[in-house]
PDB file of C-alpha atoms in Angstrom:
ATOM      1  CA  MET B 609      -0.006  -0.005  -0.015  1.00  0.00           C
ATOM      2  CA  LYS B 610       2.797   2.434   0.918  1.00  0.00           C
ATOM      3  CA  ARG B 611       4.608   1.846  -2.389  1.00  0.00           C
ATOM      4  CA  LEU B 612       1.366   2.474  -4.286  1.00  0.00           C
ATOM      5  CA  VAL B 613       0.831   5.784  -2.512  1.00  0.00           C
ATOM      6  CA  VAL B 614       4.463   6.845  -3.181  1.00  0.00           C
ATOM      7  CA  LEU B 615       4.071   5.913  -6.905  1.00  0.00           C
ATOM      8  CA  LEU B 616       0.828   7.903  -7.159  1.00  0.00           C
ATOM      9  CA  LEU B 617       2.482  10.946  -5.502  1.00  0.00           C
ATOM     10  CA  ILE B 618       5.417  10.783  -7.946  1.00  0.00           C
ATOM     11  CA  LEU B 619       3.187  10.390 -11.041  1.00  0.00           C
ATOM     12  CA  THR B 620       0.788  13.135  -9.964  1.00  0.00           C
ATOM     13  CA  GLY B 621       3.570  15.461  -9.056  1.00  0.00           C
ATOM     14  CA  SER B 622       5.423  15.090 -12.315  1.00  0.00           C
ATOM     15  CA  SER B 623       2.320  15.755 -14.391  1.00  0.00           C
ATOM     16  CA  LEU B 624       0.924  18.730 -12.430  1.00  0.00           C
ATOM     17  CA  LYS B 625       2.495  21.988 -11.234  1.00  0.00           C
ATOM     18  CA  ALA B 626       2.545  20.765  -7.721  1.00  0.00           C
ATOM     19  CA  GLN B 627       4.573  21.779  -4.662  1.00  0.00           C
ATOM     20  CA  LEU B 628       7.032  19.146  -3.386  1.00  0.00           C
ATOM     21  CA  ASP B 629       8.066  19.394   0.238  1.00  0.00           C
ATOM     22  CA  VAL B 630      10.649  17.296   2.059  1.00  0.00           C
ATOM     23  CA  SER B 631      10.580  17.757   5.839  1.00  0.00           C
ATOM     24  CA  THR B 632      11.220  16.104   9.208  1.00  0.00           C
ATOM     25  CA  ASP B 633       8.640  16.263  11.967  1.00  0.00           C
ATOM     26  CA  VAL B 634       9.309  15.648  15.627  1.00  0.00           C
ATOM     27  CA  SER B 635       6.641  14.784  18.222  1.00  0.00           C
ATOM     28  CA  PHE B 636       6.225  12.483  21.218  1.00  0.00           C
ATOM     29  CA  LEU B 637       5.550   9.631  18.755  1.00  0.00           C
ATOM     30  CA  GLY B 638       8.976   9.906  17.085  1.00  0.00           C
ATOM     31  CA  VAL B 639      10.861  11.513  14.243  1.00  0.00           C
ATOM     32  CA  TYR B 640       9.197  11.267  10.838  1.00  0.00           C
ATOM     33  CA  PRO B 641      10.994  12.231   7.626  1.00  0.00           C
ATOM     34  CA  THR B 642       8.166  13.081   5.204  1.00  0.00           C
ATOM     35  CA  VAL B 643       7.621  13.694   1.564  1.00  0.00           C
ATOM     36  CA  LYS B 644       4.537  15.877   0.868  1.00  0.00           C
ATOM     37  CA  LEU B 645       3.074  16.672  -2.545  1.00  0.00           C
ATOM     38  CA  SER B 646       0.469  19.413  -2.579  1.00  0.00           C
ATOM     39  CA  TYR B 647      -1.309  21.454  -5.164  1.00  0.00           C
ATOM     40  CA  PRO B 648      -2.757  24.941  -4.735  1.00  0.00           C
ATOM     41  CA  LEU B 649      -6.336  25.385  -5.930  1.00  0.00           C
ATOM     42  CA  TYR B 650      -7.287  28.894  -7.031  1.00  0.00           C
ATOM     43  CA  ASP B 651      -4.059  30.086  -5.391  1.00  0.00           C
ATOM     44  CA  ALA B 652      -5.853  30.007  -2.008  1.00  0.00           C
ATOM     45  CA  PHE B 653      -6.544  26.376  -0.972  1.00  0.00           C
ATOM     46  CA  ILE B 654      -4.156  23.417  -0.777  1.00  0.00           C
ATOM     47  CA  ILE B 655      -4.847  19.701  -1.271  1.00  0.00           C
ATOM     48  CA  GLY B 656      -2.351  16.897  -1.365  1.00  0.00           C
ATOM     49  CA  GLY B 657      -0.863  13.850   0.237  1.00  0.00           C
ATOM     50  CA  ALA B 658       2.145  12.846   2.356  1.00  0.00           C
ATOM     51  CA  VAL B 659       4.091   9.755   3.188  1.00  0.00           C
ATOM     52  CA  GLY B 660       6.409   9.507   6.230  1.00  0.00           C
ATOM     53  CA  TYR B 661       8.436   6.849   7.995  1.00  0.00           C
ATOM     54  CA  ASN B 662       9.389   6.816  11.714  1.00  0.00           C
ATOM     55  CA  VAL B 663      13.181   6.534  12.165  1.00  0.00           C
ATOM     56  CA  THR B 664      12.966   5.974  15.895  1.00  0.00           C
ATOM     57  CA  ASN B 665      12.191   2.664  17.545  1.00  0.00           C
ATOM     58  CA  TYR B 666       8.508   3.278  18.172  1.00  0.00           C
ATOM     59  CA  TYR B 667       6.115   0.701  16.753  1.00  0.00           C
ATOM     60  CA  LEU B 668       4.043   3.146  14.682  1.00  0.00           C
ATOM     61  CA  ASP B 669       6.578   3.459  11.804  1.00  0.00           C
ATOM     62  CA  GLU B 670       4.532   4.429   8.714  1.00  0.00           C
ATOM     63  CA  ARG B 671       2.384   7.490   8.209  1.00  0.00           C
ATOM     64  CA  ILE B 672       0.078   8.243   5.260  1.00  0.00           C
ATOM     65  CA  ASP B 673      -1.752  11.579   5.186  1.00  0.00           C
ATOM     66  CA  LEU B 674      -4.316  13.568   3.290  1.00  0.00           C
ATOM     67  CA  VAL B 675      -3.315  17.264   3.406  1.00  0.00           C
ATOM     68  CA  LEU B 676      -5.845  20.098   3.327  1.00  0.00           C
ATOM     69  CA  GLY B 677      -4.980  23.724   3.802  1.00  0.00           C
ATOM     70  CA  ALA B 678      -5.424  27.398   3.127  1.00  0.00           C
ATOM     71  CA  LYS B 679      -2.896  30.011   2.219  1.00  0.00           C
ATOM     72  CA  CYS B 680      -2.917  33.099   4.423  1.00  0.00           C
ATOM     73  CA  ASN B 681      -0.294  34.775   2.260  1.00  0.00           C
ATOM     74  CA  GLU B 682       2.795  33.766   0.270  1.00  0.00           C
ATOM     75  CA  TRP B 683       4.716  33.060   3.543  1.00  0.00           C
ATOM     76  CA  THR B 684       2.123  31.397   5.788  1.00  0.00           C
ATOM     77  CA  GLN B 685      -0.423  28.690   5.383  1.00  0.00           C
ATOM     78  CA  VAL B 686      -2.752  26.732   7.676  1.00  0.00           C
ATOM     79  CA  GLU B 687      -2.754  22.977   7.245  1.00  0.00           C
ATOM     80  CA  LEU B 688      -4.728  20.002   8.402  1.00  0.00           C
ATOM     81  CA  ASP B 689      -3.137  16.558   8.006  1.00  0.00           C
ATOM     82  CA  LEU B 690      -5.490  13.564   8.370  1.00  0.00           C
ATOM     83  CA  GLY B 691      -4.300  10.024   8.038  1.00  0.00           C
ATOM     84  CA  VAL B 692      -3.200   6.735   9.528  1.00  0.00           C
ATOM     85  CA  LEU B 693      -0.229   5.627  11.494  1.00  0.00           C
ATOM     86  CA  ALA B 694       0.609   1.949  10.916  1.00  0.00           C
ATOM     87  CA  GLY B 695       3.080  -0.528  12.321  1.00  0.00           C
ATOM     88  CA  PHE B 696       3.812  -3.654  14.260  1.00  0.00           C
ATOM     89  CA  ASN B 697       3.883  -3.846  18.075  1.00  0.00           C
ATOM     90  CA  ARG B 698       7.469  -4.933  18.611  1.00  0.00           C
ATOM     91  CA  SER B 699       7.023  -5.149  22.372  1.00  0.00           C
ATOM     92  CA  ASP B 700       4.831  -8.262  21.955  1.00  0.00           C
ATOM     93  CA  PRO B 701       6.614 -10.814  19.797  1.00  0.00           C
ATOM     94  CA  GLU B 702       3.671 -13.276  19.775  1.00  0.00           C
ATOM     95  CA  ARG B 703       1.379 -10.672  18.215  1.00  0.00           C
ATOM     96  CA  LEU B 704       2.635  -9.708  14.741  1.00  0.00           C
ATOM     97  CA  ASP B 705      -0.532  -8.294  13.285  1.00  0.00           C
ATOM     98  CA  LYS B 706      -0.379  -4.821  11.803  1.00  0.00           C
ATOM     99  CA  GLN B 707      -1.927  -2.038  13.920  1.00  0.00           C
ATOM    100  CA  TYR B 708      -3.491   1.155  12.568  1.00  0.00           C
ATOM    101  CA  LEU B 709      -4.138   4.403  14.455  1.00  0.00           C
ATOM    102  CA  PHE B 710      -5.982   7.459  13.113  1.00  0.00           C
ATOM    103  CA  HIS B 711      -4.155  10.762  13.508  1.00  0.00           C
ATOM    104  CA  ALA B 712      -4.851  14.458  12.852  1.00  0.00           C
ATOM    105  CA  ASP B 713      -2.511  17.432  12.898  1.00  0.00           C
ATOM    106  CA  PHE B 714      -3.577  21.064  12.638  1.00  0.00           C
ATOM    107  CA  GLY B 715      -1.279  24.064  12.585  1.00  0.00           C
ATOM    108  CA  LEU B 716       0.828  26.560  10.663  1.00  0.00           C
ATOM    109  CA  LYS B 717       3.468  26.265   7.972  1.00  0.00           C
ATOM    110  CA  MET B 718       5.702  29.361   7.943  1.00  0.00           C
ATOM    111  CA  HIS B 719       8.109  29.885   5.031  1.00  0.00           C
ATOM    112  CA  PHE B 720      11.373  31.775   5.322  1.00  0.00           C
ATOM    113  CA  ALA B 721      14.228  32.369   2.907  1.00  0.00           C
ATOM    114  CA  ASN B 722      13.357  31.127  -0.560  1.00  0.00           C
ATOM    115  CA  ASN B 723      12.382  27.481  -0.088  1.00  0.00           C
ATOM    116  CA  LEU B 724      12.716  26.721   3.667  1.00  0.00           C
ATOM    117  CA  PHE B 725       9.826  26.395   6.115  1.00  0.00           C
ATOM    118  CA  CYS B 726       8.992  25.343   9.617  1.00  0.00           C
ATOM    119  CA  THR B 727       5.767  23.861  10.964  1.00  0.00           C
ATOM    120  CA  LEU B 728       4.106  24.063  14.339  1.00  0.00           C
ATOM    121  CA  GLN B 729       1.049  21.809  14.728  1.00  0.00           C
ATOM    122  CA  ILE B 730      -1.216  20.494  17.402  1.00  0.00           C
ATOM    123  CA  ALA B 731      -1.355  16.735  16.924  1.00  0.00           C
ATOM    124  CA  TYR B 732      -3.487  13.808  18.026  1.00  0.00           C
ATOM    125  CA  PRO B 733      -1.746  11.629  19.161  1.00  0.00           C
ATOM    126  CA  GLY B 734       1.499  13.332  19.972  1.00  0.00           C
ATOM    127  CA  PHE B 735       0.222  16.618  21.456  1.00  0.00           C
ATOM    128  CA  ILE B 736       2.637  19.000  19.663  1.00  0.00           C
ATOM    129  CA  LYS B 737       4.546  18.480  16.425  1.00  0.00           C
ATOM    130  CA  PHE B 738       7.419  20.668  15.183  1.00  0.00           C
ATOM    131  CA  GLY B 739       9.043  20.320  11.789  1.00  0.00           C
ATOM    132  CA  LEU B 740      11.624  21.833   9.460  1.00  0.00           C
ATOM    133  CA  GLY B 741      11.787  21.333   5.735  1.00  0.00           C
ATOM    134  CA  VAL B 742      12.612  22.472   2.251  1.00  0.00           C
ATOM    135  CA  ARG B 743      10.239  23.042  -0.671  1.00  0.00           C
ATOM    136  CA  LEU B 744      11.947  21.421  -3.668  1.00  0.00           C
ATOM    137  CA  ARG B 745       9.521  22.703  -6.251  1.00  0.00           C
ATOM    138  CA  PRO B 746       7.635  25.837  -5.369  1.00  0.00           C
ATOM    139  CA  TYR B 747       4.393  26.599  -7.169  1.00  0.00           C
ATOM    140  CA  LYS B 748       5.478  30.108  -7.845  1.00  0.00           C
ATOM    141  CA  LYS B 749       9.154  30.447  -8.555  1.00  0.00           C
ATOM    142  CA  LEU B 750       9.626  33.908  -7.137  1.00  0.00           C
ATOM    143  CA  THR B 751      12.636  35.166  -5.229  1.00  0.00           C
ATOM    144  CA  VAL B 752      12.343  36.686  -1.746  1.00  0.00           C
ATOM    145  CA  TRP B 753      12.607  40.189  -3.151  1.00  0.00           C
ATOM    146  CA  ASP B 754       9.729  39.579  -5.683  1.00  0.00           C
ATOM    147  CA  LYS B 755       7.474  38.223  -2.954  1.00  0.00           C
ATOM    148  CA  GLN B 756       7.972  41.282  -0.733  1.00  0.00           C
ATOM    149  CA  ASN B 757       6.739  43.751  -3.403  1.00  0.00           C
TER     150      ASN B 757
END
């Protein structure tokens, strides 16, 4: 399932003028490097998807998200990530069935410099999530000086 979602993200992103973000999020659940593909609608709303993988030893190691958001301006946007966390409970070796947990994150993505951003979100589960990332392919390829005018 995860490979199919990654393949759909790559195919959709290469055919559309989408935004491609690579980031790392930190919360009480672990550290998740994430690839997010989003597309702005009417230059105001954002829709997309994200795939992440937990690099710490926690049992919820995969994350697949639907991303919804709204742009406040060129530098700030509000995002809601809805999805599932999946993984195996490694503390119980007799039980090797895959476990799924719904999660939701709501917060701000603030851009700085040309392609860098930070995120601050309230998360369930995880309480607070903080992230740093880089936008590899911006929707509007403007420099910092063009955006300020």
